[in-house]
Amino acid sequence: MTAVPDQPPPLRRDRAGAIAGGVCSALGRRLGVDPVVFRVAFVAGSAAGGVGVLIYLLAWAAIPAEGERRWSPPRVPGSRESWQVASGIGLLVLAVLLLFREWDLWIGDALVWPVVLASAGGALIWRQSAATPAPPAARDARGPRSGGTALGRGALGVALVVCAGVVFLYLNDALRPARDVLLAVVALVVVLTLILAPLWLRLARGLAEERGERIRSQERAELAAHLHDSVLQTLALMQRRADDPKVVAGLARRQERELRAWLNGRPAAAGQGGTFAAALQSAAAEVEEAHHVEIDVVAVGDCSLDQDAEAVLGAAREALVNAAKFAGEHPVSVYAEAGAERIEVFVRDRGPGFDPGAVPGDRRGLRESVHGRMRRHGGEAVVHTGDGEGTEVELTLERRP
Amino acid sequence: MTPRGFDPASLVAGLAVCGLGTLLLLDQLEVLRLSFGYVAPALLATVGVILLAAGLAGRR
């Protein structure tokens, strides 16, 4: 099979994405470049004797209009090609401006250069503020530098606009009266920068290290919770069933498969339909089989098994194992409500109950696999229990959009 | 040796540099009289065209 190259869209004025006549939008769409680049070029050309306006009007007349279909400009933040295209167009515009200056088609340096700088800076700021924030998953995929790049573009835009103002005031001789004050301010800024720069750098490094440590700590907690729920639970079961070699071998095989799948990056709930309700049913069946306790599951609604849903599932499984251990002859009941915005799970047993404050500190099941796991994903776990009252574990998580 | 495909960016860059070289040669031969006011835009335009071609070719 041969790859068919993408055909560029026809040159049509896009009314829905237009600011004035849709010429820049049409050019951007055709060439795969952000229309802001062309807008800056036309503004700069207009400042040079109005040639930009003339060219815009000619293009507006020559390029046919399109319907109301909206086209969003290509956004490739920080990509090398984007910067090459923007720099290339910028240099061409600069060349045209210098040529007009040579031919005396020129309003004056005091106006044109500040307008060029301000329009470029304004475009960068406007583009940054108009950009839709990327979803967290996309930000994670792009890496931590994407936020810094966006911030750098915004800062560059602000610097260009400030520079345009200063150049305008300087070329119009408006800075002379304020020269002494300005010099004092510049000197103060330089002094403060020299004094505060090491402090600021240390602070930035400290924040980065703290963030890295927090991420590592969360990863360790996730790993510990997973090992507790899988390997440690299975080893405990194997000790209890040590008198039956077939059961022990079966448990070991199942644990081996699960551990291998996890090490290879496959989700634990793979092959279970990929939805929360199906995975919960499957987890309940596994616990039922391993502990020989009846578990009744009622699931209302369903949702995809994303990271948040997997966290609730892990916590629910741990609560089920605890309930199965202490339920005795009574069945364990599970009620789950899953939707696009919220997941709730209630695991109830009619066992002897317990005092949560009396649980030893080295027991990680309830503390890490239930409470810690829910907390790390922005959810909450509440345990309702008391001596002789049975136990109900309530898991609630508001899903992120 | 592996055959290299057609690279439009290289072609545009080559043509732009050839154009600039021709202008400078004509200036040397006194066919044209180029001042700094004309040479600077020509240089900027050449670099701009090369960057633009490289960027657009890279996107596709």
CSV table of C-alpha atoms in Angstrom, one decimal:
chain,number,residue,atom,x,y,z
A,1,MET,CA,0.0,0.0,0.0
A,2,THR,CA,1.4,3.4,-0.9
A,3,ALA,CA,0.9,6.5,1.2
A,4,VAL,CA,-1.2,9.2,-0.4
A,5,PRO,CA,0.2,12.7,0.4
A,6,ASP,CA,-2.3,15.1,2.0
A,7,GLN,CA,-3.7,17.6,-0.6
A,8,PRO,CA,-3.5,21.2,0.6
A,9,PRO,CA,-7.0,22.8,1.0
A,10,PRO,CA,-8.1,25.1,-1.7
A,11,LEU,CA,-7.4,28.9,-1.4
A,12,ARG,CA,-10.7,30.2,0.0
A,13,ARG,CA,-11.4,33.1,2.3
A,14,ASP,CA,-12.6,31.6,5.6
A,15,ARG,CA,-15.3,33.9,6.9
A,16,ALA,CA,-15.8,32.1,10.2
A,17,GLY,CA,-12.1,32.3,11.1
A,18,ALA,CA,-11.6,35.8,9.8
A,19,ILE,CA,-10.8,39.0,11.7
A,20,ALA,CA,-11.2,41.3,8.7
A,21,GLY,CA,-11.8,39.8,5.2
A,22,GLY,CA,-10.4,36.3,5.8
A,23,VAL,CA,-7.3,36.7,3.5
A,24,CYS,CA,-4.8,35.8,6.2
A,25,SER,CA,-6.9,32.9,7.3
A,26,ALA,CA,-7.1,31.6,3.7
A,27,LEU,CA,-3.3,32.0,3.2
A,28,GLY,CA,-2.6,30.2,6.5
A,29,ARG,CA,-4.9,27.4,5.7
A,30,ARG,CA,-3.4,26.9,2.3
A,31,LEU,CA,0.2,27.0,3.4
A,32,GLY,CA,-0.3,25.2,6.8
A,33,VAL,CA,0.9,28.3,8.7
A,34,ASP,CA,-0.7,30.1,11.6
A,35,PRO,CA,-2.7,33.1,10.1
A,36,VAL,CA,-1.2,35.3,12.8
A,37,VAL,CA,2.1,35.4,10.9
A,38,PHE,CA,0.4,36.8,7.8
A,39,ARG,CA,-1.6,39.3,9.9
A,40,VAL,CA,1.6,40.7,11.4
A,41,ALA,CA,3.1,40.9,7.9
A,42,PHE,CA,0.1,42.8,6.5
A,43,VAL,CA,0.0,45.2,9.5
A,44,ALA,CA,3.8,45.8,9.0
A,45,GLY,CA,3.2,46.3,5.3
A,46,SER,CA,0.4,48.8,5.9
A,47,ALA,CA,2.7,50.9,8.1
A,48,ALA,CA,5.1,51.2,5.2
A,49,GLY,CA,3.1,53.6,3.0
A,50,GLY,CA,-0.1,51.6,3.1
A,51,VAL,CA,1.2,48.9,0.6
A,52,GLY,CA,0.0,46.2,3.0
A,53,VAL,CA,-3.6,47.5,2.8
A,54,LEU,CA,-3.4,47.6,-1.0
A,55,ILE,CA,-2.1,44.1,-1.2
A,56,TYR,CA,-4.7,42.9,1.3
A,57,LEU,CA,-7.5,44.5,-0.8
A,58,LEU,CA,-6.2,42.9,-4.0
A,59,ALA,CA,-6.0,39.5,-2.3
A,60,TRP,CA,-9.5,40.0,-0.9
A,61,ALA,CA,-10.8,40.7,-4.3
A,62,ALA,CA,-8.9,37.8,-5.9
A,63,ILE,CA,-9.5,35.0,-3.4
A,64,PRO,CA,-13.0,33.6,-3.5
A,65,ALA,CA,-14.9,33.3,-0.2
A,66,GLU,CA,-16.0,30.0,1.4
A,67,GLY,CA,-19.0,29.0,3.5
A,68,GLU,CA,-19.3,29.3,7.3
A,69,ARG,CA,-17.2,26.2,8.0
A,70,ARG,CA,-14.7,26.9,10.7
A,71,TRP,CA,-11.1,26.0,10.2
A,72,SER,CA,-8.7,25.9,13.2
A,73,PRO,CA,-5.1,26.9,12.5
A,74,PRO,CA,-2.4,24.3,12.8
A,75,ARG,CA,-0.8,24.6,16.2
A,76,VAL,CA,2.5,22.9,16.5
A,77,PRO,CA,3.9,24.6,19.6
A,78,GLY,CA,7.7,24.8,19.6
A,79,SER,CA,8.2,22.8,16.5
A,80,ARG,CA,11.2,23.6,14.4
A,81,GLU,CA,9.2,24.0,11.2
A,82,SER,CA,6.9,26.6,12.7
A,83,TRP,CA,9.7,28.7,13.8
A,84,GLN,CA,11.4,28.4,10.4
A,85,VAL,CA,8.2,29.5,8.6
A,86,ALA,CA,7.6,32.4,11.0
A,87,SER,CA,11.3,33.5,10.8
A,88,GLY,CA,11.2,33.2,7.0
A,89,ILE,CA,8.1,35.4,6.6
A,90,GLY,CA,9.5,37.8,9.2
A,91,LEU,CA,12.7,38.3,7.2
A,92,LEU,CA,10.8,38.7,3.9
A,93,VAL,CA,8.6,41.4,5.5
A,94,LEU,CA,11.7,43.1,6.9
A,95,ALA,CA,13.3,43.0,3.5
A,96,VAL,CA,10.2,44.6,1.9
A,97,LEU,CA,10.1,47.2,4.6
A,98,LEU,CA,13.7,48.2,4.0
A,99,LEU,CA,13.1,48.3,0.3
A,100,PHE,CA,10.1,50.7,0.8
A,101,ARG,CA,12.3,52.8,3.0
A,102,GLU,CA,14.9,53.0,0.3
A,103,TRP,CA,12.2,54.0,-2.2
A,104,ASP,CA,10.9,56.7,0.2
A,105,LEU,CA,7.5,54.9,0.5
A,106,TRP,CA,7.8,55.5,4.2
A,107,ILE,CA,5.8,57.2,6.9
A,108,GLY,CA,8.8,57.5,9.2
A,109,ASP,CA,11.0,55.4,11.4
A,110,ALA,CA,9.3,56.8,14.5
A,111,LEU,CA,6.1,55.1,13.6
A,112,VAL,CA,6.9,52.1,11.4
A,113,TRP,CA,9.4,50.2,13.6
A,114,PRO,CA,7.3,50.5,16.8
A,115,VAL,CA,4.2,49.4,14.8
A,116,VAL,CA,6.1,46.3,13.5
A,117,LEU,CA,7.4,45.4,17.0
A,118,ALA,CA,4.1,46.0,18.7
A,119,SER,CA,2.1,44.0,16.1
A,120,ALA,CA,4.6,41.0,16.4
A,121,GLY,CA,4.5,41.1,20.2
A,122,GLY,CA,0.7,41.6,20.3
A,123,ALA,CA,0.2,38.7,17.9
A,124,LEU,CA,2.3,36.4,20.2
A,125,ILE,CA,0.4,37.5,23.3
A,126,TRP,CA,-3.0,37.2,21.5
A,127,ARG,CA,-2.1,33.8,20.1
A,128,GLN,CA,-1.1,32.6,23.6
A,129,SER,CA,-4.2,33.8,25.3
A,130,ALA,CA,-6.5,32.4,22.5
A,131,ALA,CA,-4.9,29.0,22.6
A,132,THR,CA,-7.1,26.2,24.1
A,133,PRO,CA,-5.3,24.6,27.0
A,134,ALA,CA,-4.3,21.1,26.3
A,135,PRO,CA,-5.8,18.2,28.3
A,136,PRO,CA,-3.6,16.8,31.0
A,137,ALA,CA,-2.8,13.6,29.1
A,138,ALA,CA,-1.6,15.6,26.1
A,139,ARG,CA,0.5,17.8,28.4
A,140,ASP,CA,2.1,14.7,29.9
A,141,ALA,CA,2.8,13.3,26.5
A,142,ARG,CA,4.5,16.6,25.4
A,143,GLY,CA,6.6,16.7,28.4
A,144,PRO,CA,7.4,19.3,31.0
A,145,ARG,CA,9.0,21.7,28.5
A,146,SER,CA,5.8,22.5,26.7
A,147,GLY,CA,4.5,24.7,29.5
A,148,GLY,CA,7.9,26.5,29.6
A,149,THR,CA,7.8,27.1,25.8
A,150,ALA,CA,4.3,28.6,26.0
A,151,LEU,CA,5.4,30.9,28.8
A,152,GLY,CA,8.5,31.9,26.9
A,153,ARG,CA,6.4,32.8,23.8
A,154,GLY,CA,4.1,35.0,26.0
A,155,ALA,CA,7.1,36.6,27.7
A,156,LEU,CA,8.7,37.3,24.3
A,157,GLY,CA,5.4,39.0,23.2
A,158,VAL,CA,5.3,41.2,26.2
A,159,ALA,CA,9.0,42.1,25.7
A,160,LEU,CA,8.3,43.0,22.1
A,161,VAL,CA,5.4,45.3,23.0
A,162,VAL,CA,7.3,47.0,25.8
A,163,CYS,CA,10.2,47.4,23.4
A,164,ALA,CA,7.9,48.9,20.8
A,165,GLY,CA,6.7,51.5,23.4
A,166,VAL,CA,10.2,52.4,24.4
A,167,VAL,CA,11.4,52.7,20.8
A,168,PHE,CA,8.4,54.8,19.9
A,169,LEU,CA,9.0,57.2,22.9
A,170,TYR,CA,12.7,57.3,22.1
A,171,LEU,CA,12.3,58.1,18.4
A,172,ASN,CA,9.8,60.8,19.2
A,173,ASP,CA,12.2,62.3,21.7
A,174,ALA,CA,9.7,61.8,24.6
A,175,LEU,CA,12.2,60.0,26.8
A,176,ARG,CA,14.6,62.9,27.2
A,177,PRO,CA,12.8,64.4,30.2
A,178,ALA,CA,12.6,61.0,31.9
A,179,ARG,CA,16.1,60.0,31.0
A,180,ASP,CA,17.5,60.4,34.5
A,181,VAL,CA,14.6,58.6,36.1
A,182,LEU,CA,14.9,55.9,33.5
A,183,LEU,CA,18.6,55.5,34.1
A,184,ALA,CA,17.9,55.1,37.8
A,185,VAL,CA,15.3,52.5,37.2
A,186,VAL,CA,17.5,50.5,34.8
A,187,ALA,CA,20.4,50.7,37.3
A,188,LEU,CA,18.0,49.5,40.1
A,189,VAL,CA,16.8,46.6,38.0
A,190,VAL,CA,20.3,45.5,37.1
A,191,VAL,CA,21.4,45.7,40.8
A,192,LEU,CA,18.3,43.8,42.0
A,193,THR,CA,18.8,41.2,39.2
A,194,LEU,CA,22.4,40.6,40.3
A,195,ILE,CA,21.4,40.3,43.9
A,196,LEU,CA,18.3,38.2,43.5
A,197,ALA,CA,19.3,36.0,40.6
A,198,PRO,CA,21.1,33.4,42.7
A,199,LEU,CA,18.2,33.3,45.1
A,200,TRP,CA,15.7,32.9,42.3
A,201,LEU,CA,17.8,30.2,40.7
A,202,ARG,CA,18.1,28.3,44.0
A,203,LEU,CA,14.3,28.6,44.6
A,204,ALA,CA,13.5,27.3,41.0
A,205,ARG,CA,15.9,24.4,41.5
A,206,GLY,CA,14.4,23.6,44.9
A,207,LEU,CA,10.9,23.6,43.5
A,208,ALA,CA,11.9,21.3,40.6
A,209,GLU,CA,13.6,18.9,43.1
A,210,GLU,CA,10.6,19.0,45.4
A,211,ARG,CA,8.3,18.3,42.4
A,212,GLY,CA,10.5,15.4,41.3
A,213,GLU,CA,10.6,13.9,44.8
A,214,ARG,CA,6.8,14.2,45.1
A,215,ILE,CA,6.4,12.4,41.7
A,216,ARG,CA,8.9,9.6,42.8
A,217,SER,CA,7.1,9.3,46.1
A,218,GLN,CA,3.7,8.9,44.4
A,219,GLU,CA,5.2,6.3,42.0
A,220,ARG,CA,6.6,4.4,45.0
A,221,ALA,CA,3.2,4.5,46.7
A,222,GLU,CA,1.5,3.2,43.6
A,223,LEU,CA,4.0,0.4,43.2
A,224,ALA,CA,3.7,-0.6,46.9
A,225,ALA,CA,-0.1,-0.6,46.6
A,226,HIS,CA,0.0,-2.8,43.5
A,227,LEU,CA,2.5,-5.2,45.1
A,228,HIS,CA,0.4,-5.4,48.2
A,229,ASP,CA,-2.9,-6.0,46.3
A,230,SER,CA,-1.4,-8.7,44.1
A,231,VAL,CA,1.8,-10.5,45.3
A,232,LEU,CA,1.4,-10.1,49.0
A,233,GLN,CA,-2.3,-11.1,48.9
A,234,THR,CA,-1.5,-14.1,46.8
A,235,LEU,CA,1.3,-15.1,49.2
A,236,ALA,CA,-1.0,-14.8,52.1
A,237,LEU,CA,-3.6,-17.0,50.3
A,238,MET,CA,-0.9,-19.6,49.5
A,239,GLN,CA,0.1,-19.8,53.1
A,240,ARG,CA,-3.6,-20.4,54.1
A,241,ARG,CA,-4.0,-23.1,51.4
A,242,ALA,CA,-0.5,-24.7,51.9
A,243,ASP,CA,-2.2,-28.1,52.5
A,244,ASP,CA,-3.6,-28.2,48.9
A,245,PRO,CA,-0.7,-28.2,46.3
A,246,LYS,CA,-3.1,-27.9,43.3
A,247,VAL,CA,-4.7,-24.7,44.7
A,248,VAL,CA,-1.3,-23.3,45.6
A,249,ALA,CA,0.0,-24.0,42.0
A,250,GLY,CA,-3.1,-22.4,40.5
A,251,LEU,CA,-2.7,-19.3,42.6
A,252,ALA,CA,1.0,-19.1,41.7
A,253,ARG,CA,0.3,-19.4,38.0
A,254,ARG,CA,-2.4,-16.7,38.1
A,255,GLN,CA,-0.2,-14.4,40.0
A,256,GLU,CA,2.7,-15.0,37.6
A,257,ARG,CA,0.4,-14.2,34.6
A,258,GLU,CA,-0.8,-11.0,36.3
A,259,LEU,CA,2.7,-9.9,37.3
A,260,ARG,CA,4.0,-10.5,33.8
A,261,ALA,CA,1.2,-8.6,32.2
A,262,TRP,CA,1.8,-5.7,34.6
A,263,LEU,CA,5.6,-5.7,33.9
A,264,ASN,CA,4.9,-5.6,30.2
A,265,GLY,CA,2.7,-2.5,30.6
A,266,ARG,CA,-0.6,-4.2,29.8
A,267,PRO,CA,-3.5,-3.1,32.0
A,268,ALA,CA,-4.6,-5.5,34.7
A,269,ALA,CA,-8.2,-5.4,33.4
A,270,ALA,CA,-7.3,-6.2,29.8
A,271,GLY,CA,-9.7,-8.5,28.1
A,272,GLN,CA,-12.5,-7.6,30.4
A,273,GLY,CA,-14.3,-5.3,28.0
A,274,GLY,CA,-12.4,-2.2,29.1
A,275,THR,CA,-15.2,-0.7,31.2
A,276,PHE,CA,-15.4,-0.1,34.8
A,277,ALA,CA,-18.5,-2.2,35.5
A,278,ALA,CA,-17.1,-5.2,33.7
A,279,ALA,CA,-13.8,-4.9,35.5
A,280,LEU,CA,-15.5,-4.6,38.9
A,281,GLN,CA,-17.6,-7.8,38.2
A,282,SER,CA,-14.4,-9.6,37.2
A,283,ALA,CA,-12.5,-8.4,40.3
A,284,ALA,CA,-15.4,-9.6,42.5
A,285,ALA,CA,-15.4,-13.0,40.7
A,286,GLU,CA,-11.7,-13.4,41.4
A,287,VAL,CA,-12.0,-12.5,45.1
A,288,GLU,CA,-15.0,-14.8,45.3
A,289,GLU,CA,-13.1,-17.6,43.8
A,290,ALA,CA,-10.0,-17.0,46.0
A,291,HIS,CA,-11.7,-16.6,49.3
A,292,HIS,CA,-14.8,-18.8,48.8
A,293,VAL,CA,-17.2,-16.0,49.9
A,294,GLU,CA,-20.4,-15.0,48.1
A,295,ILE,CA,-20.2,-11.5,46.6
A,296,ASP,CA,-23.2,-9.7,45.2
A,297,VAL,CA,-22.4,-7.0,42.7
A,298,VAL,CA,-24.9,-4.3,41.6
A,299,ALA,CA,-23.5,-1.8,39.1
A,300,VAL,CA,-25.5,1.1,37.8
A,301,GLY,CA,-24.1,3.0,34.8
A,302,ASP,CA,-20.7,2.5,33.4
A,303,CYS,CA,-17.6,4.3,32.2
A,304,SER,CA,-14.4,3.7,30.4
A,305,LEU,CA,-11.5,2.2,32.4
A,306,ASP,CA,-9.1,5.2,32.5
A,307,GLN,CA,-6.5,5.8,35.2
A,308,ASP,CA,-9.0,7.3,37.7
A,309,ALA,CA,-11.5,4.4,37.2
A,310,GLU,CA,-8.6,1.9,37.7
A,311,ALA,CA,-7.7,3.6,41.0
A,312,VAL,CA,-11.3,3.2,42.2
A,313,LEU,CA,-11.2,-0.4,41.0
A,314,GLY,CA,-8.0,-1.1,42.8
A,315,ALA,CA,-9.3,0.4,46.0
A,316,ALA,CA,-12.6,-1.5,45.6
A,317,ARG,CA,-10.8,-4.8,45.1
A,318,GLU,CA,-8.7,-4.3,48.2
A,319,ALA,CA,-11.9,-3.5,50.2
A,320,LEU,CA,-13.5,-6.6,48.7
A,321,VAL,CA,-10.5,-8.8,49.8
A,322,ASN,CA,-10.8,-7.3,53.4
A,323,ALA,CA,-14.5,-7.9,53.4
A,324,ALA,CA,-14.1,-11.4,52.2
A,325,LYS,CA,-11.5,-12.2,54.9
A,326,PHE,CA,-13.8,-11.0,57.7
A,327,ALA,CA,-17.3,-11.6,56.4
A,328,GLY,CA,-17.5,-15.1,57.7
A,329,GLU,CA,-20.5,-17.0,56.3
A,330,HIS,CA,-22.4,-13.8,55.3
A,331,PRO,CA,-22.3,-12.6,51.7
A,332,VAL,CA,-20.5,-9.4,50.7
A,333,SER,CA,-22.5,-6.8,48.8
A,334,VAL,CA,-21.1,-4.3,46.3
A,335,TYR,CA,-23.1,-1.4,44.9
A,336,ALA,CA,-21.4,0.8,42.3
A,337,GLU,CA,-22.6,3.9,40.4
A,338,ALA,CA,-20.3,5.0,37.5
A,339,GLY,CA,-20.8,7.9,35.2
A,340,ALA,CA,-18.9,10.4,33.1
A,341,GLU,CA,-18.5,12.8,36.1
A,342,ARG,CA,-18.5,10.6,39.2
A,343,ILE,CA,-17.8,7.1,40.4
A,344,GLU,CA,-19.1,5.7,43.7
A,345,VAL,CA,-18.6,2.3,45.1
A,346,PHE,CA,-19.9,0.9,48.4
A,347,VAL,CA,-18.5,-2.4,49.7
A,348,ARG,CA,-20.5,-3.8,52.7
A,349,ASP,CA,-20.0,-6.9,54.8
A,350,ARG,CA,-21.7,-8.1,57.9
A,351,GLY,CA,-18.6,-9.3,59.7
A,352,PRO,CA,-17.6,-8.4,63.2
A,353,GLY,CA,-16.4,-4.8,62.3
A,354,PHE,CA,-13.2,-3.3,63.7
A,355,ASP,CA,-11.7,-0.2,65.2
A,356,PRO,CA,-9.9,1.7,62.5
A,357,GLY,CA,-7.7,3.5,65.1
A,358,ALA,CA,-6.5,0.1,66.4
A,359,VAL,CA,-5.1,-1.0,63.0
A,360,PRO,CA,-1.3,-1.4,63.3
A,361,GLY,CA,0.8,1.1,61.4
A,362,ASP,CA,2.6,-1.6,59.3
A,363,ARG,CA,-0.7,-2.8,57.8
A,364,ARG,CA,-0.8,-1.2,54.4
A,365,GLY,CA,-4.1,-2.6,53.0
A,366,LEU,CA,-6.6,0.0,54.2
A,367,ARG,CA,-4.1,2.8,54.7
A,368,GLU,CA,-2.3,2.7,51.3
A,369,SER,CA,-4.3,0.5,48.9
A,370,VAL,CA,-7.6,2.2,49.8
A,371,HIS,CA,-7.2,5.6,51.4
A,372,GLY,CA,-3.8,6.5,49.9
A,373,ARG,CA,-4.8,5.3,46.4
A,374,MET,CA,-8.1,7.3,46.4
A,375,ARG,CA,-6.3,10.4,47.8
A,376,ARG,CA,-3.6,10.3,45.1
A,377,HIS,CA,-6.3,10.3,42.4
A,378,GLY,CA,-8.3,13.1,44.0
A,379,GLY,CA,-11.0,10.8,45.5
A,380,GLU,CA,-12.0,9.9,49.0
A,381,ALA,CA,-12.5,6.7,51.0
A,382,VAL,CA,-14.7,6.6,54.1
A,383,VAL,CA,-15.0,3.5,56.3
A,384,HIS,CA,-18.1,3.1,58.4
A,385,THR,CA,-17.6,0.4,61.0
A,386,GLY,CA,-17.7,-0.4,64.6
A,387,ASP,CA,-17.5,-3.5,66.8
A,388,GLY,CA,-20.3,-5.9,65.8
A,389,GLU,CA,-21.7,-3.6,63.2
A,390,GLY,CA,-20.1,-4.9,60.1
A,391,THR,CA,-18.1,-2.6,57.7
A,392,GLU,CA,-19.0,-0.4,54.8
A,393,VAL,CA,-16.3,1.1,52.7
A,394,GLU,CA,-17.5,4.1,50.6
A,395,LEU,CA,-15.3,5.2,47.7
A,396,THR,CA,-16.1,8.4,45.9
A,397,LEU,CA,-14.2,10.0,43.0
A,398,GLU,CA,-15.1,13.0,40.9
A,399,ARG,CA,-13.7,12.3,37.4
A,400,ARG,CA,-11.5,14.8,35.6
A,401,PRO,CA,-12.8,16.0,32.3
B,1,MET,CA,24.5,4.2,-2.4
B,2,THR,CA,20.9,5.0,-1.7
B,3,PRO,CA,19.1,7.3,-4.1
B,4,ARG,CA,18.0,10.7,-2.6
B,5,GLY,CA,14.4,12.0,-3.2
B,6,PHE,CA,13.5,15.4,-4.6
B,7,ASP,CA,14.0,18.0,-1.9
B,8,PRO,CA,12.1,21.2,-2.8
B,9,ALA,CA,13.7,23.2,0.0
B,10,SER,CA,17.2,22.5,-1.4
B,11,LEU,CA,16.0,23.6,-4.9
B,12,VAL,CA,14.5,26.9,-3.6
B,13,ALA,CA,17.6,27.6,-1.4
B,14,GLY,CA,19.9,26.9,-4.4
B,15,LEU,CA,17.8,29.2,-6.7
B,16,ALA,CA,17.7,31.9,-4.1
B,17,VAL,CA,21.5,31.9,-3.6
B,18,CYS,CA,22.0,31.8,-7.4
B,19,GLY,CA,19.7,34.9,-7.7
B,20,LEU,CA,21.6,36.7,-5.0
B,21,GLY,CA,25.0,35.7,-6.6
B,22,THR,CA,23.7,37.0,-10.0
B,23,LEU,CA,22.8,40.4,-8.4
B,24,LEU,CA,26.2,40.7,-6.8
B,25,LEU,CA,27.9,39.7,-10.0
B,26,LEU,CA,26.0,42.3,-12.0
B,27,ASP,CA,27.0,44.9,-9.4
B,28,GLN,CA,30.6,43.9,-9.8
B,29,LEU,CA,30.3,44.2,-13.6
B,30,GLU,CA,28.8,47.6,-13.1
B,31,VAL,CA,25.7,46.6,-14.9
B,32,LEU,CA,23.7,47.4,-11.8
B,33,ARG,CA,24.6,49.9,-9.0
B,34,LEU,CA,23.6,48.3,-5.7
B,35,SER,CA,23.8,50.3,-2.6
B,36,PHE,CA,23.6,48.9,1.0
B,37,GLY,CA,19.9,49.9,0.9
B,38,TYR,CA,19.4,47.3,-1.8
B,39,VAL,CA,21.9,44.6,-0.7
B,40,ALA,CA,20.6,44.3,2.8
B,41,PRO,CA,17.0,43.6,1.8
B,42,ALA,CA,18.3,41.1,-0.9
B,43,LEU,CA,20.3,39.3,1.7
B,44,LEU,CA,17.4,39.2,4.2
B,45,ALA,CA,15.0,38.1,1.5
B,46,THR,CA,17.4,35.2,0.5
B,47,VAL,CA,17.6,33.9,4.0
B,48,GLY,CA,13.9,34.4,4.5
B,49,VAL,CA,13.0,32.4,1.4
B,50,ILE,CA,15.4,29.6,2.4
B,51,LEU,CA,13.9,29.4,5.9
B,52,LEU,CA,10.3,29.6,4.5
B,53,ALA,CA,11.0,26.8,2.0
B,54,ALA,CA,12.7,24.6,4.6
B,55,GLY,CA,9.8,25.1,7.1
B,56,LEU,CA,7.1,24.4,4.5
B,57,ALA,CA,9.0,21.4,3.2
B,58,GLY,CA,9.5,20.0,6.7
B,59,ARG,CA,5.7,20.3,7.4
B,60,ARG,CA,4.9,18.1,4.4
